[in-house]
Coordinates of C-alpha atoms and ligand atoms in Angstrom, one line a residue:
M1 CA 31.1 17.6 56.3
K2 CA 28.5 15.3 57.6
T3 CA 25.8 16.8 55.4
F4 CA 28.0 16.6 52.3
K5 CA 28.6 12.9 53.0
R6 CA 24.9 12.3 53.4
L7 CA 24.2 14.1 50.1
Q8 CA 26.8 12.0 48.4
L9 CA 25.3 8.9 49.8
M10 CA 21.8 10.0 48.7
A11 CA 23.1 10.7 45.2
A12 CA 24.7 7.3 45.0
F13 CA 21.5 5.7 46.3
S14 CA 19.3 7.4 43.8
F15 CA 21.7 6.6 41.0
L16 CA 21.5 2.9 42.1
L17 CA 17.7 3.0 42.0
A18 CA 17.7 4.7 38.6
S19 CA 20.1 2.2 37.2
C20 CA 18.2 -0.8 38.6
G21 CA 15.1 0.5 36.9
T22 CA 13.1 -0.4 40.0
G23 CA 11.7 1.7 42.8
D24 CA 11.1 5.4 42.6
N25 CA 13.5 7.2 40.4
G26 CA 12.2 10.6 41.6
S27 CA 11.7 13.1 38.9
A28 CA 12.5 13.3 35.2
E29 CA 11.8 15.5 32.2
A30 CA 9.8 14.7 29.1
D31 CA 11.5 15.1 25.7
Y32 CA 9.3 16.0 22.7
Q33 CA 11.9 14.8 20.2
V34 CA 10.0 11.6 19.4
V35 CA 9.5 9.3 16.4
P36 CA 7.9 10.3 14.2
L37 CA 9.0 13.8 14.9
P38 CA 6.0 16.3 15.2
D39 CA 5.8 18.9 12.4
Q40 CA 6.4 21.8 14.8
I41 CA 7.6 22.0 18.4
E42 CA 7.7 25.5 19.7
M43 CA 9.2 25.8 23.2
T44 CA 7.4 28.6 25.1
E45 CA 8.1 30.8 28.2
G46 CA 7.0 29.9 31.7
K47 CA 7.1 27.1 34.1
A48 CA 6.8 23.4 33.3
F49 CA 3.8 21.2 33.9
T50 CA 4.4 18.5 36.5
L51 CA 2.7 15.2 36.1
T52 CA 2.2 13.5 39.5
G53 CA -0.2 11.0 41.1
S54 CA -2.7 13.9 41.6
T55 CA -2.9 14.8 37.8
R56 CA -6.2 14.0 36.1
I57 CA -7.1 13.3 32.5
T58 CA -10.3 14.9 31.4
Y59 CA -12.4 14.2 28.2
P60 CA -15.7 15.4 26.9
G61 CA -18.4 13.3 28.6
G62 CA -20.7 11.2 26.3
N63 CA -18.0 10.6 23.7
E64 CA -17.0 6.9 23.9
K65 CA -14.0 7.2 21.6
M66 CA -12.7 10.1 23.7
E67 CA -13.3 8.1 26.9
R68 CA -11.3 5.3 25.4
N69 CA -8.6 7.7 24.4
A70 CA -8.4 8.9 28.0
A71 CA -8.1 5.3 29.2
F72 CA -5.3 4.7 26.7
L73 CA -3.4 7.7 27.9
A74 CA -3.7 6.7 31.5
D75 CA -2.5 3.2 30.7
F76 CA 0.4 4.5 28.5
L77 CA 1.6 7.0 31.2
E78 CA 1.4 4.4 33.9
L79 CA 3.3 1.9 31.8
S80 CA 6.1 4.4 30.9
T81 CA 6.4 6.4 34.1
G82 CA 4.6 4.5 36.9
I83 CA 2.2 7.5 37.3
R84 CA -1.4 6.7 36.6
P85 CA -3.6 9.8 36.4
E86 CA -7.3 9.6 37.3
I87 CA -9.8 9.9 34.5
T88 CA -12.7 12.3 34.7
T89 CA -15.2 14.2 32.7
D90 CA -15.1 17.2 35.1
E91 CA -13.8 20.4 33.7
A92 CA -10.4 20.9 35.3
K93 CA -8.7 24.3 35.6
K94 CA -5.3 22.9 36.6
D95 CA -3.2 19.8 37.0
A96 CA -4.9 18.1 34.1
V97 CA -4.3 16.6 30.7
I98 CA -7.3 17.9 28.8
L99 CA -8.4 15.9 25.8
S100 CA -10.7 17.8 23.4
L101 CA -12.0 17.9 19.9
G102 CA -12.7 20.9 17.6
L103 CA -9.3 21.7 16.2
Q104 CA -9.9 23.5 12.9
D105 CA -7.7 21.9 10.3
E106 CA -8.4 20.5 6.9
N107 CA -6.3 17.4 7.8
P108 CA -8.6 15.2 10.0
E109 CA -5.6 13.6 11.7
A110 CA -4.1 17.0 12.8
Y111 CA -3.6 17.7 16.5
R112 CA -2.1 20.3 18.8
I113 CA -0.5 19.9 22.2
Q114 CA -0.2 22.9 24.4
I115 CA 1.7 22.6 27.6
D116 CA 1.9 25.3 30.3
R117 CA 2.3 25.3 34.1
Q118 CA -1.4 24.5 34.7
N119 CA -2.3 21.9 32.0
I120 CA -1.5 19.8 29.0
W121 CA -4.1 20.3 26.4
I122 CA -4.4 17.8 23.5
E123 CA -6.8 19.1 20.9
G124 CA -7.6 17.1 17.7
A125 CA -9.5 17.6 14.5
S126 CA -10.9 14.1 15.2
E127 CA -10.8 11.4 17.9
A128 CA -8.0 9.7 15.8
A129 CA -6.0 12.9 15.8
V130 CA -6.3 13.1 19.6
F131 CA -5.0 9.5 19.7
Y132 CA -1.9 10.6 17.7
G133 CA -1.4 13.5 20.2
I134 CA -1.7 10.9 23.0
Q135 CA 0.9 8.7 21.3
T136 CA 3.3 11.7 20.9
L137 CA 2.8 12.6 24.6
R138 CA 3.4 9.0 25.8
K139 CA 6.5 8.8 23.7
S140 CA 7.8 12.1 25.2
A141 CA 7.5 10.7 28.7
P142 CA 10.6 9.2 30.2
V143 CA 10.6 5.5 30.7
G144 CA 11.1 4.5 34.3
N145 CA 9.3 4.7 37.6
Y146 CA 8.8 8.3 38.7
S147 CA 6.9 10.3 41.3
H148 CA 7.1 13.5 39.1
V149 CA 7.6 14.1 35.4
T150 CA 8.0 17.6 34.1
F151 CA 6.9 18.8 30.7
S152 CA 8.5 22.0 29.6
P153 CA 6.1 24.6 28.3
A154 CA 5.6 24.2 24.5
T155 CA 3.2 24.1 21.6
I156 CA 3.4 21.1 19.4
T157 CA 1.5 21.3 16.1
D158 CA 1.3 18.2 14.0
A159 CA -0.4 16.4 11.1
P160 CA 0.6 13.5 8.9
R161 CA 1.9 13.9 5.3
F162 CA 0.0 10.8 4.1
G163 CA -3.5 9.6 4.8
Y164 CA -2.5 6.0 4.1
R165 CA 0.2 4.7 6.5
G166 CA 0.4 1.0 6.2
M167 CA 2.0 -2.2 7.3
M168 CA 1.4 -5.6 5.9
L169 CA 1.8 -8.9 7.7
D170 CA 1.6 -12.3 6.0
V171 CA 0.0 -14.9 8.3
A172 CA -0.5 -17.4 5.4
R173 CA 3.1 -18.7 5.3
H174 CA 3.3 -18.8 9.1
F175 CA 0.2 -18.5 11.2
Q176 CA 0.3 -16.0 14.1
P177 CA -2.0 -16.3 17.1
V178 CA -4.6 -13.6 17.8
E179 CA -2.9 -12.4 20.9
F180 CA 0.2 -11.7 18.9
V181 CA -1.7 -10.0 16.1
K182 CA -3.1 -7.6 18.7
K183 CA 0.4 -6.9 20.1
Y184 CA 1.5 -6.2 16.6
I185 CA -1.5 -3.8 16.1
D186 CA -0.4 -2.0 19.3
L187 CA 3.1 -1.6 17.7
L188 CA 1.6 -0.1 14.6
A189 CA -0.4 2.4 16.7
L190 CA 2.8 3.4 18.5
H191 CA 4.1 4.4 15.1
H192 CA 1.0 6.3 14.0
I193 CA 0.1 3.7 11.4
N194 CA -3.5 3.6 10.4
R195 CA -3.8 0.7 7.9
F196 CA -3.0 -2.9 8.7
H197 CA -2.9 -4.9 5.5
W198 CA -3.5 -8.5 6.6
H199 CA -2.3 -11.1 4.1
L200 CA -4.7 -13.9 5.0
T201 CA -4.5 -16.4 2.1
D202 CA -1.7 -17.9 0.0
D203 CA -0.4 -21.2 -1.4
Q204 CA 0.8 -22.4 1.9
G205 CA -2.3 -21.7 4.0
W206 CA -5.8 -20.2 4.1
R207 CA -6.5 -18.4 7.4
I208 CA -10.1 -17.0 7.2
A209 CA -13.1 -19.1 8.3
I210 CA -15.7 -19.1 5.4
D211 CA -19.0 -20.8 6.2
A212 CA -19.9 -21.5 2.6
Y213 CA -16.7 -23.3 1.9
P214 CA -15.8 -25.3 5.1
K215 CA -13.0 -27.3 3.4
L216 CA -11.0 -24.0 3.5
M217 CA -10.8 -24.6 7.2
E218 CA -10.5 -28.4 7.1
I219 CA -8.0 -28.7 4.3
S220 CA -6.6 -25.3 3.1
S221 CA -5.6 -24.1 6.6
M222 CA -3.1 -26.8 7.1
R223 CA 0.1 -27.9 5.3
R224 CA 1.4 -31.4 5.9
E225 CA 5.0 -30.2 6.5
T226 CA 7.3 -27.3 5.7
V227 CA 10.5 -27.2 3.6
I228 CA 13.6 -26.6 5.6
G229 CA 15.5 -23.5 4.7
R230 CA 15.4 -22.0 1.2
N231 CA 13.7 -24.8 -0.7
T232 CA 16.2 -27.6 0.2
D233 CA 14.7 -30.9 -0.6
E234 CA 14.3 -31.7 3.1
Y235 CA 11.0 -31.2 5.0
D236 CA 10.4 -31.0 8.7
G237 CA 7.6 -33.6 8.8
T238 CA 5.5 -31.3 11.1
P239 CA 2.1 -30.1 10.1
H240 CA 1.7 -26.3 10.3
G241 CA -1.6 -24.4 10.2
G242 CA -4.3 -22.5 11.8
Y243 CA -7.1 -20.2 10.9
Y244 CA -9.1 -17.4 12.5
T245 CA -12.8 -17.9 13.3
K246 CA -15.2 -15.2 12.4
E247 CA -15.5 -14.1 16.0
E248 CA -11.7 -13.8 16.3
L249 CA -11.5 -11.8 13.1
K250 CA -14.2 -9.5 14.2
D251 CA -12.6 -9.1 17.6
V252 CA -9.3 -8.2 15.9
V253 CA -11.1 -5.7 13.6
A254 CA -12.7 -4.0 16.6
Y255 CA -9.4 -4.0 18.5
A256 CA -7.7 -2.3 15.6
A257 CA -10.5 0.2 15.1
E258 CA -10.2 1.3 18.7
R259 CA -6.7 2.2 17.8
Y260 CA -7.8 4.0 14.6
I261 CA -6.4 1.3 12.4
T262 CA -8.4 -0.1 9.5
I263 CA -7.7 -3.7 8.7
I264 CA -7.5 -4.3 4.9
P265 CA -7.9 -8.0 4.3
E266 CA -6.2 -9.6 1.3
V267 CA -7.6 -12.5 -0.6
D268 CA -4.9 -13.1 -3.2
L269 CA -6.4 -14.1 -6.5
P270 CA -6.2 -15.6 -9.1
G271 CA -2.6 -16.8 -8.2
H272 CA -1.3 -17.8 -4.8
M273 CA -4.4 -20.0 -4.5
L274 CA -3.0 -23.5 -4.1
A275 CA -4.3 -23.9 -0.5
A276 CA -7.8 -23.3 -1.7
L277 CA -7.4 -25.5 -4.8
A278 CA -6.3 -28.4 -2.5
A279 CA -9.8 -28.2 -1.0
Y280 CA -11.7 -27.3 -4.2
P281 CA -9.7 -28.9 -7.1
E282 CA -12.6 -28.3 -9.5
L283 CA -11.6 -24.5 -9.4
G284 CA -8.3 -25.2 -11.1
C285 CA -7.6 -25.7 -14.8
T286 CA -6.4 -29.3 -14.5
G287 CA -8.7 -30.4 -11.8
G288 CA -5.8 -31.4 -9.6
P289 CA -5.1 -33.2 -7.3
Y290 CA -3.4 -30.3 -5.5
E291 CA -1.7 -30.0 -2.2
V292 CA -1.3 -27.1 0.2
A293 CA 2.2 -25.9 -0.7
R294 CA 5.0 -27.2 1.5
K295 CA 7.7 -24.9 0.0
W296 CA 8.0 -21.3 -1.2
G297 CA 7.6 -19.8 -4.6
V298 CA 5.3 -19.0 -7.4
F299 CA 3.2 -21.9 -8.5
E300 CA 1.7 -22.6 -11.9
D301 CA -1.6 -23.9 -10.6
V302 CA -3.9 -20.9 -10.2
L303 CA -7.7 -20.4 -10.3
C304 CA -9.4 -21.2 -13.6
P305 CA -11.3 -18.1 -14.9
G306 CA -12.8 -20.2 -17.7
K307 CA -15.1 -21.9 -15.2
E308 CA -18.1 -20.0 -13.8
E309 CA -17.8 -21.9 -10.4
T310 CA -14.6 -19.9 -9.8
F311 CA -16.5 -16.7 -9.7
T312 CA -19.2 -18.2 -7.6
F313 CA -16.5 -19.3 -5.2
L314 CA -14.8 -15.9 -5.2
E315 CA -18.0 -13.9 -4.7
G316 CA -19.1 -16.3 -1.9
V317 CA -15.8 -15.9 -0.2
L318 CA -15.7 -12.1 -0.7
T319 CA -19.3 -11.7 0.6
E320 CA -18.3 -13.3 3.9
V321 CA -15.0 -11.3 3.9
M322 CA -17.1 -8.1 3.6
E323 CA -19.3 -9.2 6.5
I324 CA -16.2 -9.5 8.7
F325 CA -14.2 -6.5 7.5
P326 CA -15.9 -3.1 7.2
S327 CA -12.9 -1.7 5.3
W328 CA -13.7 0.2 2.1
Y329 CA -10.7 -1.3 0.6
I330 CA -10.5 -5.1 -0.1
H331 CA -7.1 -6.2 -1.4
I332 CA -7.5 -8.8 -4.1
G333 CA -3.8 -9.6 -4.6
G334 CA -3.2 -10.2 -8.3
D335 CA 0.6 -10.8 -8.1
E336 CA 2.6 -13.6 -9.5
A337 CA -0.1 -15.4 -11.4
P338 CA 1.6 -17.6 -14.1
K339 CA -0.5 -18.0 -17.3
T340 CA 0.9 -21.4 -18.3
R341 CA -2.2 -23.4 -17.2
W342 CA -4.6 -20.9 -18.9
E343 CA -2.7 -21.3 -22.2
K344 CA -3.5 -25.0 -22.3
C345 CA -6.9 -25.0 -20.6
P346 CA -10.0 -25.5 -22.9
D347 CA -12.2 -23.5 -20.5
C348 CA -9.8 -20.6 -20.3
Q349 CA -9.3 -20.6 -24.0
A350 CA -13.1 -20.7 -24.6
R351 CA -13.4 -17.7 -22.3
I352 CA -10.7 -15.8 -24.2
K353 CA -12.6 -16.5 -27.4
E354 CA -15.9 -15.5 -26.0
L355 CA -14.5 -12.2 -24.7
G356 CA -12.5 -11.6 -28.0
L357 CA -9.2 -11.2 -26.1
K358 CA -6.1 -10.9 -28.2
D359 CA -2.4 -10.4 -27.8
R360 CA -1.8 -6.7 -28.0
N361 CA 0.3 -3.9 -26.6
G362 CA 3.0 -6.3 -25.5
H363 CA 0.6 -8.4 -23.4
T364 CA -0.9 -11.7 -24.2
A365 CA -4.6 -12.7 -24.3
E366 CA -4.0 -14.5 -21.0
H367 CA -2.8 -11.2 -19.4
Y368 CA -6.1 -9.7 -20.6
L369 CA -7.9 -12.7 -19.1
Q370 CA -6.4 -11.8 -15.7
S371 CA -7.6 -8.2 -16.3
Y372 CA -11.1 -9.7 -16.9
V373 CA -10.9 -11.5 -13.6
T374 CA -9.8 -8.3 -11.8
A375 CA -12.4 -6.1 -13.4
R376 CA -15.2 -8.6 -12.7
I377 CA -14.2 -8.9 -9.1
E378 CA -13.8 -5.1 -8.9
K379 CA -17.4 -4.7 -10.2
F380 CA -18.7 -7.2 -7.7
L381 CA -17.0 -5.3 -4.8
N382 CA -17.9 -1.9 -6.2
D383 CA -21.5 -3.0 -6.4
H384 CA -21.3 -3.7 -2.6
G385 CA -19.8 -0.3 -1.9
R386 CA -16.2 -1.5 -1.7
S387 CA -13.1 -0.7 -3.6
I388 CA -10.1 -2.9 -4.7
I389 CA -6.4 -2.6 -4.2
G390 CA -4.2 -4.9 -6.3
W391 CA -0.5 -5.5 -6.6
D392 CA 1.1 -3.8 -9.6
E393 CA 0.7 -6.9 -11.9
I394 CA -2.9 -5.7 -12.3
L395 CA -1.5 -3.1 -14.7
E396 CA -0.6 -5.9 -17.2
G397 CA -3.3 -6.0 -19.8
E398 CA -5.9 -3.4 -18.8
L399 CA -6.2 -1.8 -15.4
A400 CA -9.6 -2.2 -13.7
P401 CA -11.4 1.2 -13.9
N402 CA -11.4 2.0 -10.2
A403 CA -8.5 0.0 -8.9
T404 CA -5.8 1.4 -6.5
V405 CA -2.4 0.0 -7.3
M406 CA 0.1 -1.2 -4.7
S407 CA 3.4 -0.9 -6.3
W408 CA 5.9 -3.5 -5.0
R409 CA 8.2 -4.7 -7.8
S410 CA 9.6 -1.1 -8.1
M411 CA 8.2 2.4 -8.2
D412 CA 7.4 2.1 -11.9
G413 CA 4.0 0.5 -11.6
G414 CA 2.9 3.1 -9.1
I415 CA 4.2 6.0 -11.3
Q416 CA 2.4 4.6 -14.4
A417 CA -0.9 4.2 -12.4
A418 CA -0.7 7.7 -11.0
Q419 CA -0.1 9.0 -14.5
M420 CA -3.2 7.2 -15.5
G421 CA -5.1 9.0 -12.7
H422 CA -5.3 5.9 -10.4
D423 CA -4.6 6.0 -6.7
V424 CA -1.4 4.3 -5.6
I425 CA 0.2 2.9 -2.5
M426 CA 4.0 2.7 -2.7
T427 CA 5.7 -0.3 -1.3
P428 CA 8.7 -1.1 -3.5
T429 CA 10.9 -4.0 -2.4
E430 CA 14.0 -1.8 -2.4
Y431 CA 12.8 0.2 0.6
C432 CA 9.8 -1.5 2.0
Y433 CA 10.4 -5.2 2.2
F434 CA 11.1 -6.0 5.8
D435 CA 11.6 -9.7 5.0
Y436 CA 15.0 -8.7 3.5
Y437 CA 18.1 -8.6 5.7
Q438 CA 18.8 -5.5 7.7
T439 CA 22.6 -6.0 7.6
Q440 CA 25.1 -7.2 5.1
D441 CA 26.8 -9.3 7.8
T442 CA 24.2 -12.0 7.5
E443 CA 26.3 -14.7 9.3
G444 CA 24.7 -14.2 12.7
E445 CA 21.3 -13.3 11.4
P446 CA 18.2 -15.5 11.4
L447 CA 17.6 -16.9 7.9
A448 CA 15.9 -14.3 5.6
I449 CA 14.7 -14.4 2.0
G450 CA 17.8 -12.4 0.9
G451 CA 18.1 -8.8 -0.1
Y452 CA 19.4 -5.9 1.9
V453 CA 17.1 -3.2 3.3
P454 CA 19.0 -1.4 6.2
L455 CA 17.4 1.2 8.4
E456 CA 18.9 4.1 6.5
K457 CA 17.6 2.8 3.2
V458 CA 14.0 2.7 4.6
Y459 CA 14.5 6.2 6.0
S460 CA 15.6 7.5 2.6
F461 CA 12.4 6.4 0.9
E462 CA 10.5 9.1 -1.1
P463 CA 7.0 7.7 -2.1
A464 CA 6.1 10.6 -4.4
P465 CA 8.9 10.9 -6.9
D466 CA 9.5 14.1 -8.9
Q467 CA 8.7 12.4 -12.2
L468 CA 5.1 13.0 -11.2
T469 CA 3.3 16.3 -11.5
A470 CA 1.8 17.9 -8.4
E471 CA -1.6 16.6 -9.5
Q472 CA -0.3 13.1 -10.1
K473 CA 1.4 13.2 -6.7
N474 CA -2.0 13.6 -5.1
H475 CA -2.7 10.0 -6.2
I476 CA 0.1 8.7 -4.0
L477 CA -2.0 7.9 -1.0
G478 CA 0.9 6.8 1.0
A479 CA 3.5 4.2 1.8
Q480 CA 3.6 0.7 3.4
A481 CA 6.1 -1.8 4.5
N482 CA 5.5 -5.5 3.9
L483 CA 6.5 -8.5 6.0
W484 CA 6.3 -11.8 4.2
T485 CA 6.9 -14.7 6.5
E486 CA 8.3 -17.7 4.5
Y487 CA 11.3 -17.7 6.8
I488 CA 9.7 -16.2 9.9
S489 CA 7.7 -18.5 12.1
D490 CA 7.5 -17.0 15.5
P491 CA 6.4 -13.7 16.9
E492 CA 9.8 -12.7 18.3
H493 CA 11.2 -13.0 14.8
V494 CA 8.3 -11.0 13.3
E495 CA 9.1 -8.2 15.7
Y496 CA 12.9 -8.4 15.1
M497 CA 12.4 -8.0 11.3
T498 CA 9.9 -5.1 11.9
L499 CA 11.9 -3.1 14.4
P500 CA 13.5 -0.6 14.3
R501 CA 12.7 -0.3 10.5
L502 CA 9.1 0.5 11.3
A503 CA 10.3 3.6 13.1
A504 CA 12.1 4.8 9.9
M505 CA 9.0 4.0 7.9
S506 CA 6.8 6.0 10.2
E507 CA 8.9 9.1 9.5
V508 CA 8.5 8.4 5.8
Q509 CA 4.8 8.2 6.2
W510 CA 4.2 11.0 8.7
M511 CA 6.8 13.7 8.2
Q512 CA 7.1 16.4 5.5
P513 CA 10.1 15.3 3.3
G514 CA 12.1 18.5 3.8
K515 CA 12.1 17.9 7.6
K516 CA 13.4 14.4 7.6
N517 CA 17.0 14.0 8.8
Y518 CA 18.5 10.5 9.3
D519 CA 21.2 11.6 11.8
D520 CA 18.6 13.4 13.9
F521 CA 16.4 10.4 13.7
L522 CA 19.2 8.3 15.1
T523 CA 19.5 10.6 18.1
R524 CA 15.7 10.2 18.8
L525 CA 15.6 6.4 18.4
P526 CA 17.1 5.3 21.7
H527 CA 14.2 6.8 23.6
L528 CA 11.8 4.8 21.5
R529 CA 14.0 1.8 22.1
A530 CA 13.5 2.2 25.8
L531 CA 9.8 1.9 25.2
Y532 CA 10.3 -1.2 23.0
D533 CA 12.1 -2.7 25.9
K534 CA 9.4 -1.7 28.4
L535 CA 6.7 -3.1 26.1
G536 CA 8.6 -6.3 25.5
Y537 CA 9.2 -6.0 21.7
H538 CA 12.2 -7.7 20.1
Y539 CA 14.2 -5.6 17.7
A540 CA 17.4 -5.6 15.7
T541 CA 20.3 -3.8 17.4
H542 CA 22.7 -3.2 14.5
V543 CA 22.2 0.6 14.4
F544 CA 22.6 0.9 18.2
D545 CA 25.7 -1.4 18.1
E546 CA 27.3 0.7 15.4
K547 CA 26.7 3.9 17.4
S548 CA 28.4 2.5 20.5
R549 CA 31.5 1.3 18.7
Ligands
ACM1 C1 4.6 -9.7 -3.6 O1 5.6 -9.5 -2.9 N1 4.5 -10.9 -4.2 C2 3.5 -8.8 -3.7
ZN2 ZN1 -8.7 -22.8 -16.9

């Protein structure tokens, strides 16, 4: 009787500890049903591995990336479970998480995790692959404060469907501090994303320090005030701006690279250039004066390709951009560039004449003038060993010979480009625009641009449609979500619009399409949510609220 009572008391006590989330919750079990779901999880016979304070992480000595991987794993496990394994290069026969290279797989991001009573073995085809194995293991771990975590014996075999798994963040409309950009990069890594498309210039702000053009920092980086709401005629009277120094940019590039994320910088041209024109009005068709935009939209004032100085400017800027960003891809924008100024500009018209451009195939001579700009910039970047990505408007007129197309207005541009043998990244508004509302009940929501892209819609996205042949599908490099920040000023709101939709996008990017299942995804999401809470990310709760109703 006495013993029974004591047991009851102990049970109540441990329940109390568990529910407080503080103190030692004792032991818990890992769950491999993570997001994105690994390709194969085979549960095997035998006893479980137990992670405790005496467990070690080993990695091959002399490999800096693997050393960093080991440190990431130690940090991640400590953060999730409270258990911090010691890191060593000693070969361990038992009680160790062993990180190694050498997995034979044609996919360089493939990894395998083998778990038995003695060890957890993460073997990758590359250091990046080992990192994804680490992310899977850390997401499997329970979130709490434990003295023991058991990992059931299993073999997990995994590799991504797409090599390009992207997320875009616009810091031109609202500047975001470096510390937050790093936290955002951590979030991308948690979702196995390997490309961070950084939208750094636009009408409302220029965010990259360029030595040759200092007025980009002095003038273009700051707008006088910002329109209130959706282009009401009222303004907040408060200057908004900021730019990243070269040291900061290089630091962020290195931070991302440590997490196997390539930063693709975007310098949007020839449109979306008002901020630069405000500093260098001689690069516009009318000569200005221009002002850094205080409201949102598509502006008629764009760069003047009739003037040679425009190309001197762009090549100067891109030369410095290449010094900062080692990415093979440089995004040159190309979207939403009205042709109205070019139609009236003597310099542009002289250029059109000189090049012999004519209206044809449903496009005007001015469209072909934009193609000329794109092709000329492409050649400049190709000559420096880089390659361009442009928004799908670069298809209008003549597509630059080596361009990769980012299809945003719909899938059509991407389909057309793939049929022409060009590489494509799919990011259509309908599935991939995270600035759109996540619910139809917008009353209680923070202001958004409009639209409706709920979690399930993101999840249903198929980036390689069946209109394409197998060969053409090979040109679909991957998918990306975009977050434009006209209506998003602070980091918490950026996170709220991103999560949990990024979780759905990660399954689109990572999983084989036949294995995706939305209902199953919903059962796996709460565990990831616990990690969002632990890591201090803000997220939308609609999908969780609906489930509990
Ligand atoms: C875009 O959304 N203007 C690419
Ligand atoms: Zn012009």
